Amino acid sequence: DVSLDSLRGFLVYMVKEITFRKVVQATMVRDRQHGPVIELNRIQVKRSRSKGGLAGPDGIKSVFGQMLGKVQFLTQEALFLPHRVWKVKFVGESVDDCGGGYSESIAEMCDELQNGSLPLLIPTPNGRDDTGTNRDCFLLNPSAASPLHLTMFKFLGILMGIAIRTGSPLSLNLAEPVWKQLAGIALTPADLQEIDRDYVPGLLCIRDMNPDEKELQTLDMPFSTPSATGVDVPLSSSHRKVTTQNREEFIRLALNYRLHEFDEQVKAVREGMAKVVPVPLLTLFSGYELETLVCGSPDIPLALLKSVATYKGVEPGAPLVQWFWEVMEEFSNQERSLFLRFVWGRTRLPRTIPDFRGRDFVLQVLDKYNPPDHFLPESYTCFFLLKMPRYSSKLILREKLKYAIHFCKSIDTDEYARVAMPRSLHASSNSDSDGLESIASEEIGST
């Protein structure tokens, strides 16, 4: 018999993805525009994080936590939609969500997972020590193991499954060993070095110490190992110190602990993913390939964006259009990501043109702004639309666009995000016409 994971290294990525997509497409629900309407309170999030730290106890006041509290409304039918699994009503923001609010809610949750609002992700040990690879990446938090935490991890899995099914990537920066485990691949000591450079060499040093010398006795090492969180974990009730006689047992127990310390969290995430996509088929993919399915590429390829661009009120070859694309070329990848957040409510592009699902990026130039150089561009995230004054120079265009993407990121229609330039009386902004333990006991995605 041939198992799916045995095919992982033999099939090219394109073949695996096409096979996987066919199975997903066969289960798609297509007779609804969107899933249930969900109310989310972002003002509450800002208040709960006024002093930093978690957004309420265990992060339950975050957008992620609020979504978790309403997960019972996400029926299997909703989870199998090809787009907008829910429709958003932002409390106090008067957003009519035609798609932009939904994208914004997912972008908010990705931000929260990585900015300390939630307890689910931790920096890699290399990140804490500022050494080695994966310094800017995150791991699943092995200390987050309460019933509530595991329910949160299941919801994270649901978000990953939705990203795969809808082709709308998540902006998550997880270390590759996390993706390997989510794809059903066991970790190896080499994976540990990817996230904790000094751990395996430290064990090898203990193994290779001269038994005739008293190095171990001099070091007086406890029979414990640091976890990925940096907390020492006892490995045995029979031994208190590492000795020449028990060091092989210590190395075996320490390595086993570190290779399996994320198992409970990985299992929960995969359970969540299984509610949206066929998880057994994920064993076809490598960790990197699974990351690509869920997150796309963090790079913003302008060629792809140009290929779906259309223009209103201006010719494609006009100087203003040329200036716009030149400014986009000059932007850093982070600024391009901010631009996407401003104009579409998401931070990454879909991977392929079909994943845009017929949605073009529209650049519209209007003459209603007078004088044009005194106004900011205006975005409609529901329609992937950027309205721009007829600026007099590339320099002015760059100035206004950079200001807008950095300071006008909200999508409220009630002046919430309206920001005036210092020399202007009028400025356009980004708009869109568009019990704690009881949560843990609820079944995610019940119908």
Tab-separated table of N, CA, C and O in Angstrom, residues 193-306:
chain	number	residue	atom	x	y	z
A	193	GLN	N	17.174	23.109	15.663
A	193	GLN	CA	18.228	24.097	15.441
A	193	GLN	C	17.728	25.291	14.642
A	193	GLN	O	18.258	26.399	14.765
A	194	GLU	N	16.687	25.084	13.815
A	194	GLU	CA	16.105	26.177	13.047
A	194	GLU	C	15.465	27.230	13.948
A	194	GLU	O	15.381	28.398	13.591
A	195	ILE	N	14.998	26.815	15.121
A	195	ILE	CA	14.301	27.742	16.013
A	195	ILE	C	15.052	28.006	17.313
A	195	ILE	O	14.773	28.975	18.016
A	196	ASP	N	16.020	27.120	17.662
A	196	ASP	CA	16.789	27.259	18.905
A	196	ASP	C	18.209	26.784	18.621
A	196	ASP	O	18.553	25.625	18.853
A	197	ARG	N	19.034	27.681	18.135
A	197	ARG	CA	20.325	27.325	17.567
A	197	ARG	C	21.232	26.567	18.526
A	197	ARG	O	21.966	25.658	18.135
A	198	ASP	N	21.211	26.910	19.798
A	198	ASP	CA	22.180	26.362	20.745
A	198	ASP	C	21.700	25.106	21.461
A	198	ASP	O	22.474	24.496	22.214
A	199	TYR	N	20.446	24.698	21.238
A	199	TYR	CA	19.901	23.604	22.055
A	199	TYR	C	20.560	22.257	21.751
A	199	TYR	O	21.103	21.602	22.655
A	200	VAL	N	20.527	21.819	20.504
A	200	VAL	CA	21.107	20.522	20.147
A	200	VAL	C	22.619	20.498	20.373
A	200	VAL	O	23.147	19.521	20.929
A	201	PRO	N	23.379	21.541	19.978
A	201	PRO	CA	24.813	21.538	20.311
A	201	PRO	C	25.072	21.406	21.800
A	201	PRO	O	26.062	20.775	22.208
A	202	GLY	N	24.201	21.974	22.638
A	202	GLY	CA	24.360	21.832	24.087
A	202	GLY	C	24.212	20.390	24.530
A	202	GLY	O	24.985	19.909	25.382
A	203	LEU	N	23.241	19.662	23.956
A	203	LEU	CA	23.075	18.246	24.286
A	203	LEU	C	24.268	17.427	23.810
A	203	LEU	O	24.737	16.512	24.508
A	204	LEU	N	24.773	17.760	22.610
A	204	LEU	CA	25.938	17.042	22.088
A	204	LEU	C	27.171	17.280	22.959
A	204	LEU	O	28.000	16.372	23.142
A	205	CYS	N	27.273	18.475	23.491
A	205	CYS	CA	28.391	18.793	24.384
A	205	CYS	C	28.345	17.920	25.636
A	205	CYS	O	29.372	17.385	26.079
A	206	ILE	N	27.143	17.730	26.193
A	206	ILE	CA	26.972	16.866	27.371
A	206	ILE	C	27.312	15.429	27.016
A	206	ILE	O	27.987	14.716	27.775
A	207	ARG	N	26.860	14.998	25.833
A	207	ARG	CA	27.132	13.610	25.415
A	207	ARG	C	28.628	13.343	25.272
A	207	ARG	O	29.115	12.254	25.605
A	208	ASP	N	29.362	14.342	24.782
A	208	ASP	CA	30.773	14.127	24.443
A	208	ASP	C	31.739	14.471	25.568
A	208	ASP	O	32.965	14.397	25.380
A	209	MET	N	31.202	14.840	26.734
A	209	MET	CA	32.102	15.148	27.853
A	209	MET	C	32.880	13.898	28.273
A	209	MET	O	32.352	12.781	28.289
A	210	ASN	N	34.156	14.082	28.615
A	210	ASN	CA	35.022	12.970	29.033
A	210	ASN	C	34.508	12.378	30.342
A	210	ASN	O	34.421	13.082	31.349
A	211	PRO	N	34.154	11.082	30.342
A	211	PRO	CA	33.599	10.471	31.563
A	211	PRO	C	34.618	10.392	32.704
A	211	PRO	O	34.239	10.227	33.868
A	212	ASP	N	35.910	10.473	32.369
A	212	ASP	CA	36.938	10.380	33.413
A	212	ASP	C	37.149	11.699	34.150
A	212	ASP	O	37.811	11.742	35.187
A	213	GLU	N	36.623	12.769	33.565
A	213	GLU	CA	36.770	14.068	34.208
A	213	GLU	C	35.502	14.440	34.966
A	213	GLU	O	34.460	13.806	34.817
A	214	LYS	N	35.573	15.450	35.788
A	214	LYS	CA	34.446	15.813	36.644
A	214	LYS	C	33.697	17.046	36.138
A	214	LYS	O	33.187	17.839	36.927
A	215	GLU	N	33.612	17.154	34.800
A	215	GLU	CA	32.964	18.336	34.216
A	215	GLU	C	31.501	18.427	34.619
A	215	GLU	O	31.015	19.484	35.040
A	216	LEU	N	30.791	17.304	34.477
A	216	LEU	CA	29.357	17.327	34.788
A	216	LEU	C	29.125	17.655	36.259
A	216	LEU	O	28.211	18.399	36.619
A	217	GLN	N	29.947	17.073	37.125
A	217	GLN	CA	29.808	17.334	38.551
A	217	GLN	C	30.092	18.806	38.858
A	217	GLN	O	29.417	19.429	39.685
A	218	THR	N	31.069	19.355	38.144
A	218	THR	CA	31.420	20.760	38.344
A	218	THR	C	30.303	21.682	37.869
A	218	THR	O	29.971	22.680	38.509
A	219	LEU	N	29.683	21.313	36.728
A	219	LEU	CA	28.607	22.136	36.171
A	219	LEU	C	27.351	22.095	37.035
A	219	LEU	O	26.560	23.032	37.043
A	220	ASP	N	27.144	20.965	37.756
A	220	ASP	CA	25.988	20.838	38.653
A	220	ASP	C	24.671	21.133	37.907
A	220	ASP	O	23.876	21.978	38.309
A	221	MET	N	24.454	20.395	36.810
A	221	MET	CA	23.299	20.650	35.952
A	221	MET	C	22.049	19.941	36.466
A	221	MET	O	22.078	18.745	36.747
A	222	PRO	N	20.937	20.666	36.622
A	222	PRO	CA	19.684	20.020	37.025
A	222	PRO	C	19.169	19.104	35.916
A	222	PRO	O	19.424	19.330	34.736
A	223	PHE	N	18.420	18.059	36.285
A	223	PHE	CA	17.868	17.103	35.326
A	223	PHE	C	16.574	17.693	34.752
A	223	PHE	O	15.474	17.183	34.948
A	224	SER	N	16.742	18.808	34.044
A	224	SER	CA	15.606	19.524	33.448
A	224	SER	C	16.070	20.160	32.148
A	224	SER	O	17.274	20.247	31.885
A	225	THR	N	15.105	20.618	31.355
A	225	THR	CA	15.440	21.223	30.073
A	225	THR	C	14.619	22.490	29.866
A	225	THR	O	13.460	22.551	30.308
A	226	PRO	N	15.184	23.502	29.236
A	226	PRO	CA	14.383	24.696	28.934
A	226	PRO	C	13.381	24.390	27.821
A	226	PRO	O	13.732	23.782	26.805
A	227	SER	N	12.145	24.805	28.012
A	227	SER	CA	11.128	24.639	26.973
A	227	SER	C	11.296	25.741	25.931
A	227	SER	O	12.154	26.619	26.066
A	228	ALA	N	10.456	25.714	24.914
A	228	ALA	CA	10.504	26.763	23.893
A	228	ALA	C	10.167	28.126	24.478
A	228	ALA	O	10.552	29.159	23.924
A	229	THR	N	9.455	28.143	25.610
A	229	THR	CA	9.112	29.406	26.267
A	229	THR	C	10.235	29.923	27.156
A	229	THR	O	10.154	31.029	27.669
A	230	GLY	N	11.282	29.079	27.362
A	230	GLY	CA	12.396	29.478	28.205
A	230	GLY	C	12.261	29.051	29.652
A	230	GLY	O	13.125	29.370	30.481
A	231	VAL	N	11.213	28.312	29.985
A	231	VAL	CA	10.985	27.848	31.361
A	231	VAL	C	11.582	26.460	31.530
A	231	VAL	O	11.393	25.584	30.684
A	232	ASP	N	12.305	26.230	32.624
A	232	ASP	CA	12.886	24.917	32.875
A	232	ASP	C	11.805	23.901	33.226
A	232	ASP	O	10.945	24.160	34.084
A	233	VAL	N	11.879	22.722	32.589
A	233	VAL	CA	10.893	21.655	32.801
A	233	VAL	C	11.606	20.424	33.341
A	233	VAL	O	12.504	19.888	32.684
A	234	PRO	N	11.255	19.945	34.554
A	234	PRO	CA	11.860	18.706	35.088
A	234	PRO	C	11.550	17.530	34.168
A	234	PRO	O	10.434	17.389	33.680
A	235	LEU	N	12.531	16.663	33.959
A	235	LEU	CA	12.363	15.544	33.036
A	235	LEU	C	12.166	14.207	33.745
A	235	LEU	O	11.769	13.229	33.108
A	236	SER	N	12.456	14.147	35.026
A	236	SER	CA	12.333	12.874	35.735
A	236	SER	C	12.175	13.126	37.228
A	236	SER	O	12.760	14.069	37.768
A	237	SER	N	11.394	12.276	37.862
A	237	SER	CA	11.270	12.355	39.326
A	237	SER	C	12.336	11.524	40.011
A	237	SER	O	12.508	11.597	41.226
A	238	SER	N	13.083	10.740	39.205
A	238	SER	CA	14.108	9.850	39.764
A	238	SER	C	15.480	10.505	39.840
A	238	SER	O	16.345	10.053	40.584
A	239	HIS	N	15.699	11.547	39.047
A	239	HIS	CA	17.009	12.195	39.007
A	239	HIS	C	16.869	13.683	39.281
A	239	HIS	O	15.955	14.330	38.781
A	240	ARG	N	17.808	14.202	40.061
A	240	ARG	CA	17.818	15.639	40.328
A	240	ARG	C	18.911	16.339	39.538
A	240	ARG	O	18.770	17.488	39.163
A	241	LYS	N	20.041	15.653	39.317
A	241	LYS	CA	21.167	16.239	38.601
A	241	LYS	C	21.586	15.341	37.449
A	241	LYS	O	21.361	14.127	37.471
A	242	VAL	N	22.204	15.961	36.425
A	242	VAL	CA	22.760	15.201	35.310
A	242	VAL	C	24.125	14.671	35.715
A	242	VAL	O	24.990	15.439	36.158
A	243	THR	N	24.313	13.348	35.555
A	243	THR	CA	25.587	12.721	35.898
A	243	THR	C	26.106	11.930	34.697
A	243	THR	O	25.411	11.762	33.693
A	244	THR	N	27.327	11.427	34.837
A	244	THR	CA	27.891	10.606	33.768
A	244	THR	C	27.040	9.371	33.533
A	244	THR	O	26.863	8.921	32.404
A	245	GLN	N	26.469	8.833	34.602
A	245	GLN	CA	25.682	7.611	34.494
A	245	GLN	C	24.308	7.831	33.844
A	245	GLN	O	23.800	6.955	33.147
A	246	ASN	N	23.706	8.973	34.064
A	246	ASN	CA	22.340	9.174	33.541
A	246	ASN	C	22.270	10.157	32.367
A	246	ASN	O	21.180	10.518	31.922
A	247	ARG	N	23.415	10.576	31.857
A	247	ARG	CA	23.384	11.631	30.833
A	247	ARG	C	22.729	11.159	29.528
A	247	ARG	O	22.072	11.942	28.841
A	248	GLU	N	22.903	9.884	29.163
A	248	GLU	CA	22.258	9.393	27.943
A	248	GLU	C	20.741	9.416	28.096
A	248	GLU	O	20.012	9.773	27.156
A	249	GLU	N	20.258	9.053	29.276
A	249	GLU	CA	18.818	9.121	29.534
A	249	GLU	C	18.348	10.573	29.506
A	249	GLU	O	17.276	10.884	28.966
A	250	PHE	N	19.164	11.465	30.059
A	250	PHE	CA	18.815	12.892	30.043
A	250	PHE	C	18.680	13.406	28.616
A	250	PHE	O	17.691	14.074	28.272
A	251	ILE	N	19.663	13.083	27.773
A	251	ILE	CA	19.631	13.568	26.387
A	251	ILE	C	18.409	13.016	25.661
A	251	ILE	O	17.719	13.743	24.934
A	252	ARG	N	18.108	11.736	25.882
A	252	ARG	CA	16.943	11.124	25.230
A	252	ARG	C	15.654	11.795	25.679
A	252	ARG	O	14.795	12.143	24.849
A	253	LEU	N	15.489	12.016	26.984
A	253	LEU	CA	14.270	12.630	27.503
A	253	LEU	C	14.158	14.098	27.082
A	253	LEU	O	13.066	14.581	26.737
A	254	ALA	N	15.299	14.818	27.102
A	254	ALA	CA	15.282	16.234	26.737
A	254	ALA	C	14.899	16.399	25.269
A	254	ALA	O	14.050	17.232	24.913
A	255	LEU	N	15.505	15.596	24.398
A	255	LEU	CA	15.218	15.694	22.975
A	255	LEU	C	13.768	15.301	22.685
A	255	LEU	O	13.073	15.976	21.910
A	256	ASN	N	13.309	14.253	23.353
A	256	ASN	CA	11.925	13.816	23.153
A	256	ASN	C	10.942	14.899	23.586
A	256	ASN	O	9.930	15.154	22.914
A	257	TYR	N	11.254	15.565	24.694
A	257	TYR	CA	10.367	16.631	25.170
A	257	TYR	C	10.275	17.765	24.162
A	257	TYR	O	9.173	18.211	23.793
A	258	ARG	N	11.422	18.206	23.680
A	258	ARG	CA	11.417	19.354	22.778
A	258	ARG	C	10.816	19.019	21.409
A	258	ARG	O	10.229	19.879	20.758
A	259	LEU	N	10.959	17.777	20.977
A	259	LEU	CA	10.403	17.387	19.680
A	259	LEU	C	8.883	17.233	19.719
A	259	LEU	O	8.235	17.259	18.676
A	260	HIS	N	8.338	17.080	20.931
A	260	HIS	CA	6.898	16.827	21.042
A	260	HIS	C	6.164	17.859	21.907
A	260	HIS	O	4.986	17.682	22.192
A	261	GLU	N	6.822	18.940	22.302
A	261	GLU	CA	6.176	19.867	23.230
A	261	GLU	C	5.024	20.648	22.611
A	261	GLU	O	4.174	21.187	23.319
A	262	PHE	N	4.957	20.682	21.264
A	262	PHE	CA	3.863	21.409	20.602
A	262	PHE	C	2.724	20.485	20.164
A	262	PHE	O	1.756	20.949	19.544
A	263	ASP	N	2.818	19.196	20.454
A	263	ASP	CA	1.877	18.218	19.877
A	263	ASP	C	0.424	18.546	20.180
A	263	ASP	O	-0.447	18.427	19.312
A	264	GLU	N	0.136	18.938	21.421
A	264	GLU	CA	-1.246	19.203	21.804
A	264	GLU	C	-1.818	20.384	21.038
A	264	GLU	O	-2.964	20.351	20.569
A	265	GLN	N	-1.020	21.431	20.880
A	265	GLN	CA	-1.471	22.621	20.162
A	265	GLN	C	-1.624	22.330	18.657
A	265	GLN	O	-2.590	22.769	18.030
A	266	VAL	N	-0.683	21.577	18.097
A	266	VAL	CA	-0.760	21.213	16.676
A	266	VAL	C	-2.023	20.383	16.417
A	266	VAL	O	-2.732	20.597	15.427
A	267	LYS	N	-2.303	19.440	17.312
A	267	LYS	CA	-3.505	18.612	17.163
A	267	LYS	C	-4.757	19.475	17.137
A	267	LYS	O	-5.663	19.266	16.315
A	268	ALA	N	-4.826	20.478	18.014
A	268	ALA	CA	-5.999	21.357	18.070
A	268	ALA	C	-6.136	22.164	16.781
A	268	ALA	O	-7.237	22.311	16.235
A	269	VAL	N	-5.028	22.696	16.274
A	269	VAL	CA	-5.082	23.482	15.035
A	269	VAL	C	-5.551	22.601	13.872
A	269	VAL	O	-6.401	23.000	13.073
A	270	ARG	N	-5.030	21.392	13.795
A	270	ARG	CA	-5.427	20.486	12.715
A	270	ARG	C	-6.906	20.100	12.828
A	270	ARG	O	-7.591	19.927	11.815
A	271	GLU	N	-7.408	19.979	14.054
A	271	GLU	CA	-8.837	19.694	14.235
A	271	GLU	C	-9.681	20.839	13.686
A	271	GLU	O	-10.732	20.620	13.075
A	272	GLY	N	-9.225	22.062	13.903
A	272	GLY	CA	-9.934	23.214	13.353
A	272	GLY	C	-9.880	23.245	11.837
A	272	GLY	O	-10.883	23.483	11.164
A	273	MET	N	-8.705	22.977	11.275
A	273	MET	CA	-8.559	22.950	9.819
A	273	MET	C	-9.471	21.900	9.192
A	273	MET	O	-10.030	22.092	8.105
A	274	ALA	N	-9.634	20.768	9.893
A	274	ALA	CA	-10.428	19.659	9.362
A	274	ALA	C	-11.901	20.008	9.199
A	274	ALA	O	-12.633	19.322	8.485
A	275	LYS	N	-12.351	21.072	9.851
A	275	LYS	CA	-13.743	21.508	9.697
A	275	LYS	C	-13.968	22.265	8.384
A	275	LYS	O	-15.107	22.536	8.014
A	276	VAL	N	-12.863	22.609	7.697
A	276	VAL	CA	-12.973	23.434	6.488
A	276	VAL	C	-12.365	22.745	5.262
A	276	VAL	O	-12.877	22.887	4.156
A	277	VAL	N	-11.269	22.022	5.440
A	277	VAL	CA	-10.582	21.379	4.318
A	277	VAL	C	-10.239	19.935	4.690
A	277	VAL	O	-10.197	19.585	5.867
A	278	PRO	N	-9.980	19.082	3.688
A	278	PRO	CA	-9.626	17.683	3.970
A	278	PRO	C	-8.196	17.548	4.491
A	278	PRO	O	-7.239	17.445	3.720
A	279	VAL	N	-8.046	17.548	5.814
A	279	VAL	CA	-6.727	17.532	6.445
A	279	VAL	C	-5.876	16.324	6.037
A	279	VAL	O	-4.664	16.460	5.865
A	280	PRO	N	-6.445	15.106	5.869
A	280	PRO	CA	-5.582	13.986	5.445
A	280	PRO	C	-4.796	14.274	4.175
A	280	PRO	O	-3.662	13.809	4.019
A	281	LEU	N	-5.361	15.063	3.258
A	281	LEU	CA	-4.660	15.375	2.015
A	281	LEU	C	-3.507	16.350	2.217
A	281	LEU	O	-2.649	16.495	1.344
A	282	LEU	N	-3.467	17.021	3.372
A	282	LEU	CA	-2.367	17.952	3.633
A	282	LEU	C	-1.038	17.211	3.774
A	282	LEU	O	0.026	17.822	3.664
A	283	THR	N	-1.100	15.887	4.018
A	283	THR	CA	0.143	15.118	4.124
A	283	THR	C	0.870	15.021	2.777
A	283	THR	O	2.008	14.585	2.723
A	284	LEU	N	0.196	15.431	1.700
A	284	LEU	CA	0.865	15.495	0.397
A	284	LEU	C	1.908	16.602	0.342
A	284	LEU	O	2.837	16.560	-0.458
A	285	PHE	N	1.747	17.616	1.210
A	285	PHE	CA	2.536	18.833	1.099
A	285	PHE	C	3.678	18.862	2.111
A	285	PHE	O	3.578	18.327	3.214
A	286	SER	N	4.739	19.541	1.725
A	286	SER	CA	5.808	19.853	2.680
A	286	SER	C	5.358	21.012	3.561
A	286	SER	O	4.331	21.650	3.295
A	287	GLY	N	6.131	21.299	4.600
A	287	GLY	CA	5.796	22.429	5.459
A	287	GLY	C	5.775	23.735	4.687
A	287	GLY	O	4.872	24.556	4.848
A	288	TYR	N	6.774	23.935	3.827
A	288	TYR	CA	6.846	25.165	3.032
A	288	TYR	C	5.649	25.277	2.098
A	288	TYR	O	5.080	26.359	1.922
A	289	GLU	N	5.254	24.158	1.490
A	289	GLU	CA	4.123	24.177	0.557
A	289	GLU	C	2.816	24.475	1.283
A	289	GLU	O	1.959	25.202	0.758
A	290	LEU	N	2.661	23.937	2.497
A	290	LEU	CA	1.460	24.239	3.270
A	290	LEU	C	1.428	25.715	3.652
A	290	LEU	O	0.375	26.370	3.580
A	291	GLU	N	2.567	26.262	4.039
A	291	GLU	CA	2.637	27.694	4.349
A	291	GLU	C	2.209	28.519	3.137
A	291	GLU	O	1.484	29.518	3.271
A	292	THR	N	2.623	28.099	1.946
A	292	THR	CA	2.246	28.815	0.727
A	292	THR	C	0.740	28.758	0.506
A	292	THR	O	0.118	29.746	0.102
A	293	LEU	N	0.122	27.600	0.778
A	293	LEU	CA	-1.329	27.463	0.631
A	293	LEU	C	-2.075	28.404	1.570
A	293	LEU	O	-3.081	29.010	1.202
A	294	VAL	N	-1.588	28.518	2.812
A	294	VAL	CA	-2.290	29.295	3.839
A	294	VAL	C	-1.956	30.783	3.744
A	294	VAL	O	-2.842	31.635	3.874
A	295	CYS	N	-0.697	31.102	3.511
A	295	CYS	CA	-0.233	32.487	3.638
A	295	CYS	C	0.185	33.135	2.322
A	295	CYS	O	0.461	34.341	2.310
A	296	GLY	N	0.220	32.366	1.241
A	296	GLY	CA	0.724	32.951	0.016
A	296	GLY	C	2.173	33.380	0.214
A	296	GLY	O	2.912	32.778	0.980
A	297	SER	N	2.562	34.427	-0.469
A	297	SER	CA	3.920	34.950	-0.335
A	297	SER	C	3.873	36.290	0.388
A	297	SER	O	3.016	37.129	0.089
A	298	PRO	N	4.789	36.513	1.342
A	298	PRO	CA	4.822	37.824	2.002
A	298	PRO	C	5.258	38.940	1.056
A	298	PRO	O	5.023	40.112	1.313
A	299	ASP	N	5.902	38.559	-0.054
A	299	ASP	CA	6.286	39.561	-1.055
A	299	ASP	C	5.049	39.976	-1.849
A	299	ASP	O	4.181	39.160	-2.144
A	300	ILE	N	4.976	41.262	-2.184
A	300	ILE	CA	3.854	41.789	-2.966
A	300	ILE	C	4.327	41.945	-4.407
A	300	ILE	O	4.993	42.929	-4.748
A	301	PRO	N	4.024	40.981	-5.284
A	301	PRO	CA	4.483	41.077	-6.672
A	301	PRO	C	3.662	42.089	-7.456
A	301	PRO	O	2.481	41.885	-7.724
A	302	LEU	N	4.284	43.200	-7.817
A	302	LEU	CA	3.557	44.255	-8.525
A	302	LEU	C	3.089	43.803	-9.902
A	302	LEU	O	2.072	44.289	-10.406
A	303	ALA	N	3.806	42.871	-10.519
A	303	ALA	CA	3.385	42.374	-11.829
A	303	ALA	C	2.007	41.725	-11.729
A	303	ALA	O	1.165	41.889	-12.619
A	304	LEU	N	1.775	40.999	-10.630
A	304	LEU	CA	0.465	40.371	-10.430
A	304	LEU	C	-0.609	41.421	-10.201
A	304	LEU	O	-1.720	41.331	-10.748
A	305	LEU	N	-0.293	42.457	-9.398
A	305	LEU	CA	-1.251	43.525	-9.141
A	305	LEU	C	-1.573	44.289	-10.427
A	305	LEU	O	-2.734	44.604	-10.705
A	306	LYS	N	-0.550	44.571	-11.228
A	306	LYS	CA	-0.767	45.264	-12.504
A	306	LYS	C	-1.657	44.457	-13.440
A	306	LYS	O	-2.457	45.008	-14.203
